[in-house]
Short mmCIF file of C-alpha atoms in Angstrom, two decimals:
data_model
loop_
_atom_site.label_atom_id
_atom_site.label_comp_id
_atom_site.label_asym_id
_atom_site.label_seq_id
_atom_site.Cartn_x
_atom_site.Cartn_y
_atom_site.Cartn_z
CA ALA H 1 -75.86 21.12 -19.87
CA ALA H 2 -73.46 23.76 -18.58
CA ARG H 3 -73.67 22.27 -15.08
CA GLY H 4 -72.98 18.76 -16.50
CA GLY H 5 -69.93 19.98 -18.36
CA LEU H 6 -68.63 21.68 -15.22
CA MET H 7 -69.05 18.49 -13.21
CA ARG H 8 -67.26 16.45 -15.85
CA ARG H 9 -64.34 18.88 -15.83
CA THR H 10 -64.24 18.83 -12.03
CA LEU H 11 -64.23 15.02 -11.98
CA ALA H 12 -61.54 14.95 -14.66
CA ASP H 13 -59.37 17.37 -12.65
CA LEU H 14 -59.91 15.32 -9.50
CA LEU H 15 -59.03 12.09 -11.28
CA HIS H 16 -55.95 13.70 -12.79
CA GLY H 17 -54.82 14.85 -9.34
CA LEU H 18 -55.37 11.40 -7.84
CA LEU H 19 -53.40 9.73 -10.64
CA LEU H 20 -50.59 12.24 -10.17
CA LEU H 21 -50.46 11.54 -6.43
CA LEU H 22 -50.50 7.81 -7.13
CA ALA H 23 -47.60 8.14 -9.61
CA VAL H 24 -45.56 10.15 -7.08
CA GLY H 25 -46.24 7.55 -4.37
CA VAL H 26 -45.24 4.67 -6.63
CA ALA H 27 -42.04 6.48 -7.64
CA ALA H 28 -41.20 7.12 -3.97
CA TRP H 29 -41.83 3.47 -3.09
CA LEU H 30 -39.66 2.27 -5.97
CA SER H 31 -36.85 4.64 -4.93
CA LEU H 32 -36.78 3.01 -1.48
CA GLY H 33 -36.84 -0.58 -2.64
CA TRP H 34 -35.09 -0.41 -5.98
CA THR H 35 -31.95 1.32 -7.20
CA TRP H 36 -30.59 1.69 -10.68
CA ARG H 37 -27.05 2.79 -11.35
CA VAL H 38 -25.02 3.11 -14.52
CA ASP H 39 -21.30 3.85 -14.73
CA LEU H 40 -20.39 5.94 -17.76
CA SER H 41 -16.82 6.67 -16.66
CA HIS H 42 -13.86 5.54 -18.76
CA GLY H 43 -13.21 1.84 -18.13
CA ALA H 44 -15.92 1.84 -15.41
CA ARG H 45 -13.46 3.49 -13.03
CA ALA H 46 -16.28 4.49 -10.66
CA SER H 47 -17.40 0.89 -10.06
CA LEU H 48 -15.96 -1.97 -8.03
CA SER H 49 -14.25 -4.80 -9.84
CA PRO H 50 -15.89 -8.26 -9.82
CA GLN H 51 -13.07 -9.49 -7.55
CA SER H 52 -13.95 -6.87 -4.92
CA VAL H 53 -17.63 -7.78 -5.04
CA GLN H 54 -16.75 -11.45 -4.63
CA VAL H 55 -14.67 -10.69 -1.52
CA LEU H 56 -17.51 -8.66 0.03
CA ARG H 57 -19.93 -11.56 -0.43
CA GLN H 58 -17.74 -13.76 1.79
CA PHE H 59 -18.45 -11.72 4.92
CA GLU H 60 -21.18 -13.02 7.23
CA GLY H 61 -21.39 -10.10 9.64
CA PRO H 62 -20.88 -6.36 9.89
CA VAL H 63 -17.54 -4.75 9.09
CA GLU H 64 -16.46 -1.51 10.72
CA ILE H 65 -14.00 0.92 9.16
CA VAL H 66 -12.43 3.60 11.34
CA SER H 67 -10.75 6.51 9.59
CA TYR H 68 -8.28 8.64 11.53
CA ALA H 69 -8.96 11.78 9.50
CA ARG H 70 -8.69 15.36 10.65
CA GLU H 71 -11.62 17.80 10.46
CA ASN H 72 -11.12 18.21 6.73
CA PRO H 73 -14.49 18.13 4.93
CA LYS H 74 -12.96 17.43 1.53
CA LEU H 75 -10.88 14.49 2.81
CA ARG H 76 -13.78 13.02 4.74
CA GLU H 77 -16.09 13.43 1.76
CA THR H 78 -13.57 11.62 -0.46
CA LEU H 79 -13.25 8.78 2.05
CA GLY H 80 -17.01 8.52 2.42
CA ALA H 81 -17.57 8.39 -1.34
CA PHE H 82 -14.89 5.73 -1.77
CA ILE H 83 -16.25 3.51 1.02
CA GLY H 84 -19.75 4.12 -0.37
CA ARG H 85 -18.84 2.08 -3.45
CA TYR H 86 -18.32 -0.91 -1.15
CA ARG H 87 -21.46 -0.23 0.90
CA GLN H 88 -23.58 -0.64 -2.22
CA PHE H 89 -22.77 -4.36 -2.05
CA LYS H 90 -22.46 -4.61 1.76
CA PRO H 91 -24.82 -2.18 3.52
CA ASP H 92 -23.61 -3.18 7.01
CA LEU H 93 -20.11 -1.91 6.25
CA GLY H 94 -19.84 1.00 8.67
CA LEU H 95 -17.57 4.04 8.54
CA ARG H 96 -16.76 6.39 11.41
CA PHE H 97 -14.16 9.12 11.82
CA ILE H 98 -11.75 9.86 14.67
CA ASN H 99 -9.84 13.14 14.69
CA PRO H 100 -6.19 12.23 15.41
CA ASP H 101 -5.54 15.75 16.71
CA ALA H 102 -7.84 15.05 19.67
CA ASP H 103 -5.31 12.66 21.22
CA PRO H 104 -1.90 12.79 19.42
CA GLY H 105 -0.24 10.62 22.05
CA ALA H 106 -2.70 7.79 21.53
CA MET H 107 -2.24 8.09 17.77
CA ARG H 108 1.52 7.76 18.08
CA GLU H 109 1.04 4.76 20.34
CA ARG H 110 -1.14 3.10 17.70
CA GLY H 111 1.31 3.99 14.94
CA ILE H 112 -1.08 6.28 13.06
CA THR H 113 1.08 8.41 10.77
CA VAL H 114 -1.13 9.26 7.76
CA ASP H 115 -4.09 11.63 7.76
CA GLY H 116 -7.10 9.50 6.85
CA GLU H 117 -5.45 6.17 7.75
CA LEU H 118 -7.99 3.33 7.96
CA GLU H 119 -8.49 0.50 10.42
CA ILE H 120 -10.83 -2.28 9.30
CA HIS H 121 -12.38 -4.43 12.04
CA TYR H 122 -14.11 -7.76 11.57
CA ALA H 123 -14.64 -10.73 13.92
CA GLY H 124 -12.00 -9.54 16.37
CA ARG H 125 -9.33 -9.03 13.69
CA THR H 126 -7.95 -5.79 12.30
CA GLN H 127 -6.32 -4.65 9.10
CA ARG H 128 -4.67 -1.26 8.69
CA LEU H 129 -4.56 0.74 5.49
CA ALA H 130 -2.44 3.85 4.90
CA GLN H 131 -3.46 4.55 1.30
CA LEU H 132 -6.77 4.74 -0.49
CA ASP H 133 -7.25 2.57 -3.55
CA GLU H 134 -9.37 -0.43 -4.45
CA ARG H 135 -6.50 -2.90 -4.70
CA ALA H 136 -5.28 -2.13 -1.17
CA LEU H 137 -8.71 -2.08 0.51
CA THR H 138 -9.93 -5.24 -1.21
CA SER H 139 -6.72 -7.06 -0.31
CA ALA H 140 -7.14 -6.00 3.33
CA LEU H 141 -10.74 -7.23 3.34
CA ALA H 142 -9.67 -10.53 1.81
CA ARG H 143 -7.11 -11.06 4.54
CA LEU H 144 -9.72 -10.31 7.20
CA VAL H 145 -12.22 -12.83 5.91
CA GLN H 146 -9.82 -15.75 5.72
CA PRO H 147 -10.35 -18.01 8.74
CA ARG H 148 -6.86 -19.52 9.00
CA GLU H 149 -4.41 -18.10 11.54
CA ARG H 150 -1.04 -17.36 10.02
CA LEU H 151 2.18 -18.16 11.88
CA LEU H 152 5.44 -16.20 11.89
CA ALA H 153 8.32 -18.16 13.42
CA VAL H 154 10.96 -15.79 14.85
CA LEU H 155 14.47 -17.05 15.53
CA ALA H 156 15.39 -16.34 19.18
CA GLY H 157 18.10 -16.97 21.72
CA HIS H 158 21.10 -15.45 19.93
CA GLY H 159 20.74 -11.71 20.52
CA GLU H 160 18.17 -11.22 17.75
CA ARG H 161 15.55 -8.51 17.91
CA ARG H 162 12.72 -9.94 20.01
CA ILE H 163 9.17 -10.03 18.66
CA ASP H 164 7.72 -10.39 22.19
CA SER H 165 9.49 -7.43 23.81
CA GLU H 166 8.58 -3.74 23.61
CA ALA H 167 11.98 -2.11 23.78
CA ASN H 168 13.57 0.41 21.41
CA HIS H 169 15.77 -2.27 19.84
CA ASP H 170 13.08 -4.99 19.62
CA LEU H 171 10.08 -5.67 17.36
CA GLY H 172 7.28 -5.79 19.94
CA ARG H 173 5.11 -3.14 18.30
CA PHE H 174 5.44 -4.85 14.94
CA GLY H 175 4.45 -8.14 16.56
CA ALA H 176 1.36 -6.42 18.03
CA ALA H 177 0.43 -5.06 14.59
CA LEU H 178 0.73 -8.56 13.15
CA ALA H 179 -1.47 -9.95 15.93
CA GLU H 180 -4.21 -7.46 14.99
CA GLN H 181 -4.16 -8.97 11.51
CA GLY H 182 -4.54 -12.54 12.70
CA VAL H 183 -0.84 -13.41 12.65
CA ARG H 184 0.70 -15.27 15.58
CA ALA H 185 4.38 -14.51 16.13
CA LEU H 186 6.14 -17.45 17.79
CA PRO H 187 9.71 -17.10 19.14
CA VAL H 188 11.69 -20.23 18.21
CA ASN H 189 14.83 -21.12 20.19
CA LEU H 190 16.56 -23.94 18.33
CA ALA H 191 18.53 -24.81 21.46
CA GLU H 192 15.23 -25.94 22.99
CA GLN H 193 13.52 -27.47 19.96
CA ALA H 194 15.05 -29.46 17.14
CA ALA H 195 13.43 -27.79 14.15
CA ILE H 196 11.41 -24.84 12.95
CA PRO H 197 7.64 -25.56 13.16
CA ALA H 198 6.50 -27.11 9.90
CA ASN H 199 3.23 -25.12 9.95
CA ALA H 200 5.03 -21.76 10.04
CA ASP H 201 4.23 -19.52 7.09
CA VAL H 202 7.42 -17.45 7.36
CA LEU H 203 10.68 -17.68 9.31
CA LEU H 204 12.07 -14.32 10.50
CA VAL H 205 15.79 -14.06 11.21
CA ALA H 206 16.63 -10.66 12.69
CA ALA H 207 20.44 -10.37 12.75
CA PRO H 208 21.59 -12.82 15.46
CA ARG H 209 24.58 -11.45 17.38
CA ALA H 210 25.70 -14.65 19.10
CA ALA H 211 26.93 -17.63 17.14
CA LEU H 212 24.48 -20.45 16.50
CA ALA H 213 25.45 -24.03 17.27
CA ALA H 214 26.11 -26.29 14.29
CA GLY H 215 22.76 -28.03 14.70
CA GLU H 216 20.91 -24.69 14.84
CA VAL H 217 22.59 -23.47 11.66
CA ALA H 218 21.67 -26.75 9.98
CA ALA H 219 18.00 -26.27 10.98
CA VAL H 220 17.85 -22.80 9.40
CA VAL H 221 19.61 -23.98 6.24
CA ALA H 222 17.28 -26.98 6.02
CA TRP H 223 14.26 -24.68 6.29
CA VAL H 224 15.41 -22.79 3.20
CA GLU H 225 16.47 -25.91 1.30
CA GLN H 226 13.06 -27.47 1.88
CA GLY H 227 11.20 -24.48 0.44
CA GLY H 228 10.33 -22.44 3.53
CA ALA H 229 9.69 -18.70 3.23
CA LEU H 230 12.45 -16.64 4.87
CA TRP H 231 12.67 -13.01 5.95
CA TRP H 232 16.28 -12.16 6.74
CA LEU H 233 17.07 -8.81 8.36
CA THR H 234 20.84 -8.39 8.41
CA ASP H 235 22.20 -5.23 10.04
CA ALA H 236 25.38 -3.39 9.20
CA GLY H 237 28.19 -4.42 11.49
CA GLY H 238 27.61 -8.07 12.14
CA ASP H 239 25.33 -11.08 11.67
CA THR H 240 26.46 -14.55 12.69
CA LEU H 241 24.36 -16.28 10.03
CA VAL H 242 25.91 -14.44 7.09
CA ASP H 243 28.36 -17.22 6.27
CA ALA H 244 25.56 -19.81 6.29
CA LEU H 245 22.82 -17.90 4.45
CA ALA H 246 24.82 -15.77 2.01
CA PRO H 247 26.08 -18.68 -0.15
CA GLN H 248 22.72 -20.42 -0.06
CA LEU H 249 20.78 -17.33 -1.18
CA GLY H 250 23.45 -15.77 -3.36
CA VAL H 251 23.25 -12.50 -1.40
CA ARG H 252 25.90 -10.98 0.84
CA PRO H 253 25.95 -7.66 2.76
CA LEU H 254 28.74 -5.29 1.74
CA PRO H 255 31.14 -4.00 4.43
CA GLY H 256 30.43 -0.60 5.91
CA THR H 257 27.33 1.45 6.58
CA LEU H 258 25.17 2.69 3.73
CA VAL H 259 24.85 6.49 3.78
CA ASP H 260 22.85 8.67 1.43
CA SER H 261 23.17 12.44 1.35
CA ALA H 262 19.78 12.70 -0.38
CA ALA H 263 18.12 12.18 3.02
CA GLN H 264 19.17 15.73 3.94
CA GLY H 265 16.65 16.98 1.38
CA LEU H 266 13.92 15.56 3.62
CA GLY H 267 15.22 17.40 6.65
CA ILE H 268 17.09 14.39 8.09
CA GLY H 269 20.37 15.55 9.56
CA ASP H 270 21.68 12.11 10.57
CA PRO H 271 23.76 10.75 7.63
CA SER H 272 23.23 7.18 8.81
CA PHE H 273 19.56 7.38 7.75
CA VAL H 274 18.60 6.26 4.26
CA ALA H 275 15.24 7.58 3.10
CA VAL H 276 13.36 5.85 0.28
CA THR H 277 10.57 7.64 -1.58
CA ARG H 278 10.60 5.64 -4.83
CA TYR H 279 10.61 1.88 -5.10
CA PRO H 280 11.62 -0.54 -7.86
CA PRO H 281 8.64 -2.37 -9.43
CA HIS H 282 7.56 -5.41 -7.43
CA PRO H 283 4.23 -6.77 -6.07
CA ILE H 284 5.29 -5.73 -2.54
CA THR H 285 5.82 -2.09 -3.50
CA GLU H 286 3.22 -1.75 -6.26
CA GLY H 287 1.25 1.42 -5.56
CA PHE H 288 3.22 2.07 -2.37
CA ALA H 289 3.78 5.83 -2.12
CA LEU H 290 4.93 6.30 1.49
CA THR H 291 8.42 7.35 2.56
CA THR H 292 10.33 4.77 4.61
CA LEU H 293 13.44 5.37 6.75
CA TYR H 294 16.34 3.01 7.42
CA PRO H 295 19.01 3.82 10.03
CA GLN H 296 22.37 2.04 9.88
CA ALA H 297 21.57 0.02 6.75
CA ALA H 298 23.87 -2.36 4.89
CA ALA H 299 24.09 -2.55 1.10
CA LEU H 300 23.55 -5.97 -0.49
CA ALA H 301 25.44 -7.62 -3.32
CA VAL H 302 24.07 -10.44 -5.47
CA GLY H 303 26.52 -13.15 -6.41
CA SER H 304 26.59 -15.34 -9.49
CA GLY H 305 25.40 -18.92 -9.73
CA ALA H 306 22.57 -18.59 -7.20
CA THR H 307 19.42 -20.65 -7.68
CA PHE H 308 17.23 -17.70 -6.62
CA LYS H 309 16.20 -14.85 -8.88
CA ALA H 310 16.80 -11.52 -7.11
CA THR H 311 14.54 -8.49 -7.63
CA PRO H 312 15.33 -5.12 -5.97
CA LEU H 313 12.92 -3.82 -3.34
CA LEU H 314 14.88 -0.96 -1.75
CA ARG H 315 17.50 1.15 -3.48
CA SER H 316 19.57 4.09 -2.27
CA GLY H 317 20.07 7.27 -4.30
CA GLU H 318 22.80 8.35 -6.68
CA ARG H 319 24.61 10.22 -3.89
CA SER H 320 25.04 7.20 -1.63
CA TRP H 321 28.01 5.02 -0.77
CA THR H 322 29.19 2.43 1.74
CA GLU H 323 30.97 4.35 4.50
CA SER H 324 33.86 2.33 5.91
CA GLY H 325 34.60 4.62 8.85
CA ALA H 326 32.55 5.97 11.69
CA VAL H 327 29.40 7.74 10.54
CA ALA H 328 29.71 11.33 11.78
CA ASP H 329 28.21 14.67 10.80
CA ALA H 330 30.95 15.51 8.30
CA ILE H 331 31.59 12.52 6.04
CA ARG H 332 32.16 12.16 2.33
CA TYR H 333 32.92 9.47 -0.17
CA ASP H 334 36.59 8.44 -0.34
CA ALA H 335 37.39 7.08 -3.79
CA ASP H 336 40.82 5.82 -2.62
CA SER H 337 39.33 3.55 0.04
CA SER H 338 37.25 0.37 -0.05
CA GLU H 339 34.04 2.42 -0.12
CA VAL H 340 31.69 1.63 -3.01
CA PRO H 341 29.62 4.40 -4.62
CA GLY H 342 25.88 3.96 -5.06
CA PRO H 343 23.15 3.54 -5.91
CA HIS H 344 22.95 0.33 -3.86
CA ASP H 345 20.19 -2.22 -3.36
CA PHE H 346 19.63 -2.91 0.33
CA GLY H 347 16.35 -4.82 0.02
CA LEU H 348 15.90 -7.83 -2.27
CA ALA H 349 13.05 -10.25 -3.04
CA LEU H 350 14.26 -13.72 -4.04
CA THR H 351 12.18 -16.35 -5.80
CA ARG H 352 12.62 -19.80 -7.26
CA LEU H 353 10.53 -22.89 -8.00
CA SER H 354 9.45 -24.31 -4.67
CA PRO H 355 10.44 -27.83 -3.66
CA ARG H 356 7.25 -27.94 -1.55
CA PRO H 357 4.19 -29.46 -3.24
CA ASP H 358 1.80 -26.94 -1.62
CA ARG H 359 3.52 -23.89 -3.12
CA ALA H 360 4.52 -23.09 -6.67
CA GLU H 361 7.10 -20.48 -5.69
CA GLN H 362 9.55 -20.18 -2.83
CA ARG H 363 9.96 -16.64 -1.53
CA VAL H 364 12.73 -14.96 0.44
CA VAL H 365 13.20 -11.30 1.39
CA VAL H 366 16.62 -10.01 2.45
CA MET H 367 16.82 -6.51 3.92
CA GLY H 368 20.01 -4.82 5.05
CA ASP H 369 18.37 -3.21 8.06
CA GLY H 370 16.34 -4.39 11.03
CA ASP H 371 16.03 -1.02 12.73
CA PHE H 372 13.22 0.11 10.46
CA LEU H 373 10.88 -2.38 12.18
CA ALA H 374 12.23 -1.74 15.69
CA ASP H 375 9.97 -0.02 18.19
CA ALA H 376 12.07 3.16 18.09
CA TYR H 377 11.59 3.64 14.33
CA LEU H 378 8.40 1.77 13.38
CA GLY H 379 6.33 4.94 13.40
CA ASN H 380 8.50 6.66 10.79
CA GLY H 381 6.62 7.22 7.54
CA GLY H 382 5.43 3.98 6.01
CA ASN H 383 7.77 1.58 7.85
CA LEU H 384 4.95 -0.39 9.45
CA ALA H 385 2.89 -0.53 6.24
CA LEU H 386 5.86 -1.82 4.26
CA GLY H 387 6.69 -4.43 6.90
CA LEU H 388 3.13 -5.79 6.76
CA ARG H 389 3.30 -5.91 2.97
CA VAL H 390 6.54 -7.91 3.09
CA PHE H 391 5.00 -10.49 5.43
CA ASP H 392 1.86 -10.82 3.31
CA TRP H 393 3.91 -11.43 0.17
CA LEU H 394 6.15 -13.98 1.87
CA ALA H 395 3.11 -15.80 3.25
CA GLY H 396 1.65 -15.99 -0.25
CA ASP H 397 -1.35 -13.84 0.57
CA ASP H 398 -1.17 -11.98 -2.71
CA ALA H 399 -3.03 -14.98 -4.13
CA LEU H 400 -6.10 -14.13 -2.03
CA VAL H 401 -7.14 -11.35 -4.39
CA ASP H 402 -6.02 -10.32 -7.83
CA THR H 403 -7.58 -6.90 -8.25
CA ALA H 404 -6.16 -5.12 -11.27
CA PRO H 405 -5.55 -1.43 -10.60
CA VAL H 406 -8.11 0.77 -12.34
CA GLU H 407 -6.27 3.60 -13.97
CA ALA H 408 -7.54 6.86 -15.34
CA PRO H 409 -7.19 7.41 -19.08
CA ASP H 410 -4.07 9.20 -20.19
CA ARG H 411 -4.95 12.89 -20.24
CA ALA H 412 -1.41 14.13 -20.80
CA LEU H 413 -0.80 16.01 -24.05
CA ALA H 414 2.85 15.97 -25.08
CA LEU H 415 3.68 18.71 -27.60
CA SER H 416 6.98 19.68 -29.16
CA PRO H 417 8.19 23.31 -29.00
CA ARG H 418 7.25 23.74 -32.67
CA GLN H 419 3.73 22.43 -32.05
CA LEU H 420 3.36 24.72 -29.04
CA GLY H 421 4.42 27.65 -31.25
CA TRP H 422 1.79 26.85 -33.88
CA LEU H 423 -0.86 26.40 -31.17
CA GLY H 424 0.01 29.77 -29.67
CA ALA H 425 -0.08 31.46 -33.06
CA VAL H 426 -3.55 30.06 -33.77
CA PHE H 427 -5.09 31.13 -30.45
CA LEU H 428 -3.21 34.39 -29.89
CA VAL H 429 -3.06 35.69 -33.47
CA GLY H 430 -5.24 33.64 -35.81
CA LEU H 431 -8.49 33.65 -33.83
CA PRO H 432 -8.41 37.40 -32.98
CA LEU H 433 -7.80 38.20 -36.67
CA LEU H 434 -10.66 35.92 -37.68
CA PHE H 435 -13.04 37.60 -35.23
CA ALA H 436 -11.94 41.04 -36.42
CA LEU H 437 -12.53 40.03 -40.05
CA VAL H 438 -16.01 38.66 -39.28
CA GLY H 439 -16.86 41.89 -37.43
CA ALA H 440 -15.67 44.02 -40.33
CA VAL H 441 -17.75 42.01 -42.80
CA LEU H 442 -20.87 42.27 -40.67
CA ALA H 443 -20.39 46.04 -40.23
CA TRP H 444 -19.93 46.49 -44.01
CA ARG H 445 -23.10 44.54 -44.75
CA ARG H 446 -25.16 46.62 -42.33
CA ARG H 447 -24.00 49.87 -43.91
CA ARG H 448 -24.98 48.58 -47.35
CA ALA H 449 -28.39 47.63 -46.07
#
């Protein structure tokens, strides 16, 4: 009987061990083939929005993300965790790191200015991202997955900045960045063709220096009248299309060069540079936190009676003015002259109901500086990133994705001086007295016992 009981216990132990091994094996198999995830953060901030998931499902092949991040474990871990949220829905979304310090010259040539900057590659096209948030990355992915090539028509033949030339004054590097994003930049000489191509998404006019013929002016004016998107870069000191475009848009550059002494706080000694670190609210600048630099800018004035609604994009600081003389090292505002004190708007977004049936809204951007996109200055701060944002908005690409920004709950606690005093009294005086009283009571009770 004793031997039978021992055998039964042995068999029971063996069966228990086998069942335990089987349970471990099943759990391991389930962990490989099945995942379960729950987001308990406030407002599901740790999860992708449905719009982002929908964009990821449109891709039919692998997507590669290259991050130009230094050997900073914390930064790389943050980037990896953020991209990991997207990889849950698209496992073939790859991420690799390149240390920009390994080849600084190549990084400058590519226009990499931000530690951790991203390049997203898909089907031979590229999008660049200088800041890390879901709205920006999802918008970049949405632009990559769209099959249609976008067209930027660039006015040429009158001393404008050339989009097909890599010279300090021209926009060749910006044109190359657009090409990486599936945008074809087409120089348009109206002396050789009668009209601006009807399939162009945006017309760029970059401060023509030579006068346009009457027929050429009429073609540009007709483009705006018929609802075409326009990007007008008008430099300080001269633009032969001012008289034609200013009345039509209700915007005119002010005389003189815009100077802003606040730029000296950023270590910029040249007073002709205007530095912008804060931007008025607009879809183009929403969430944009990069500094942009503008040399030799012109302030803009909005007239009355215009059919367009003007919204500021770029604004100088309180210590700015329109300098009427030569911009030298030692300048100051002259109240007795024609100079106008700031702040001044020198970038405007204009909108109105579109006369075109394929668009609900006509969009125009007027900027009082073309240098910020020129090859000599494109690598400054966020100049390139802002230029790409302007084009996307003008082309109507904000409609590709409407990802609401996911914000953290408000953790700020605003207290008045009186409330702070009461709080200090409670923690610094009240609690120590309470603990002392409790200790005295306990000591008294022990002595009585």
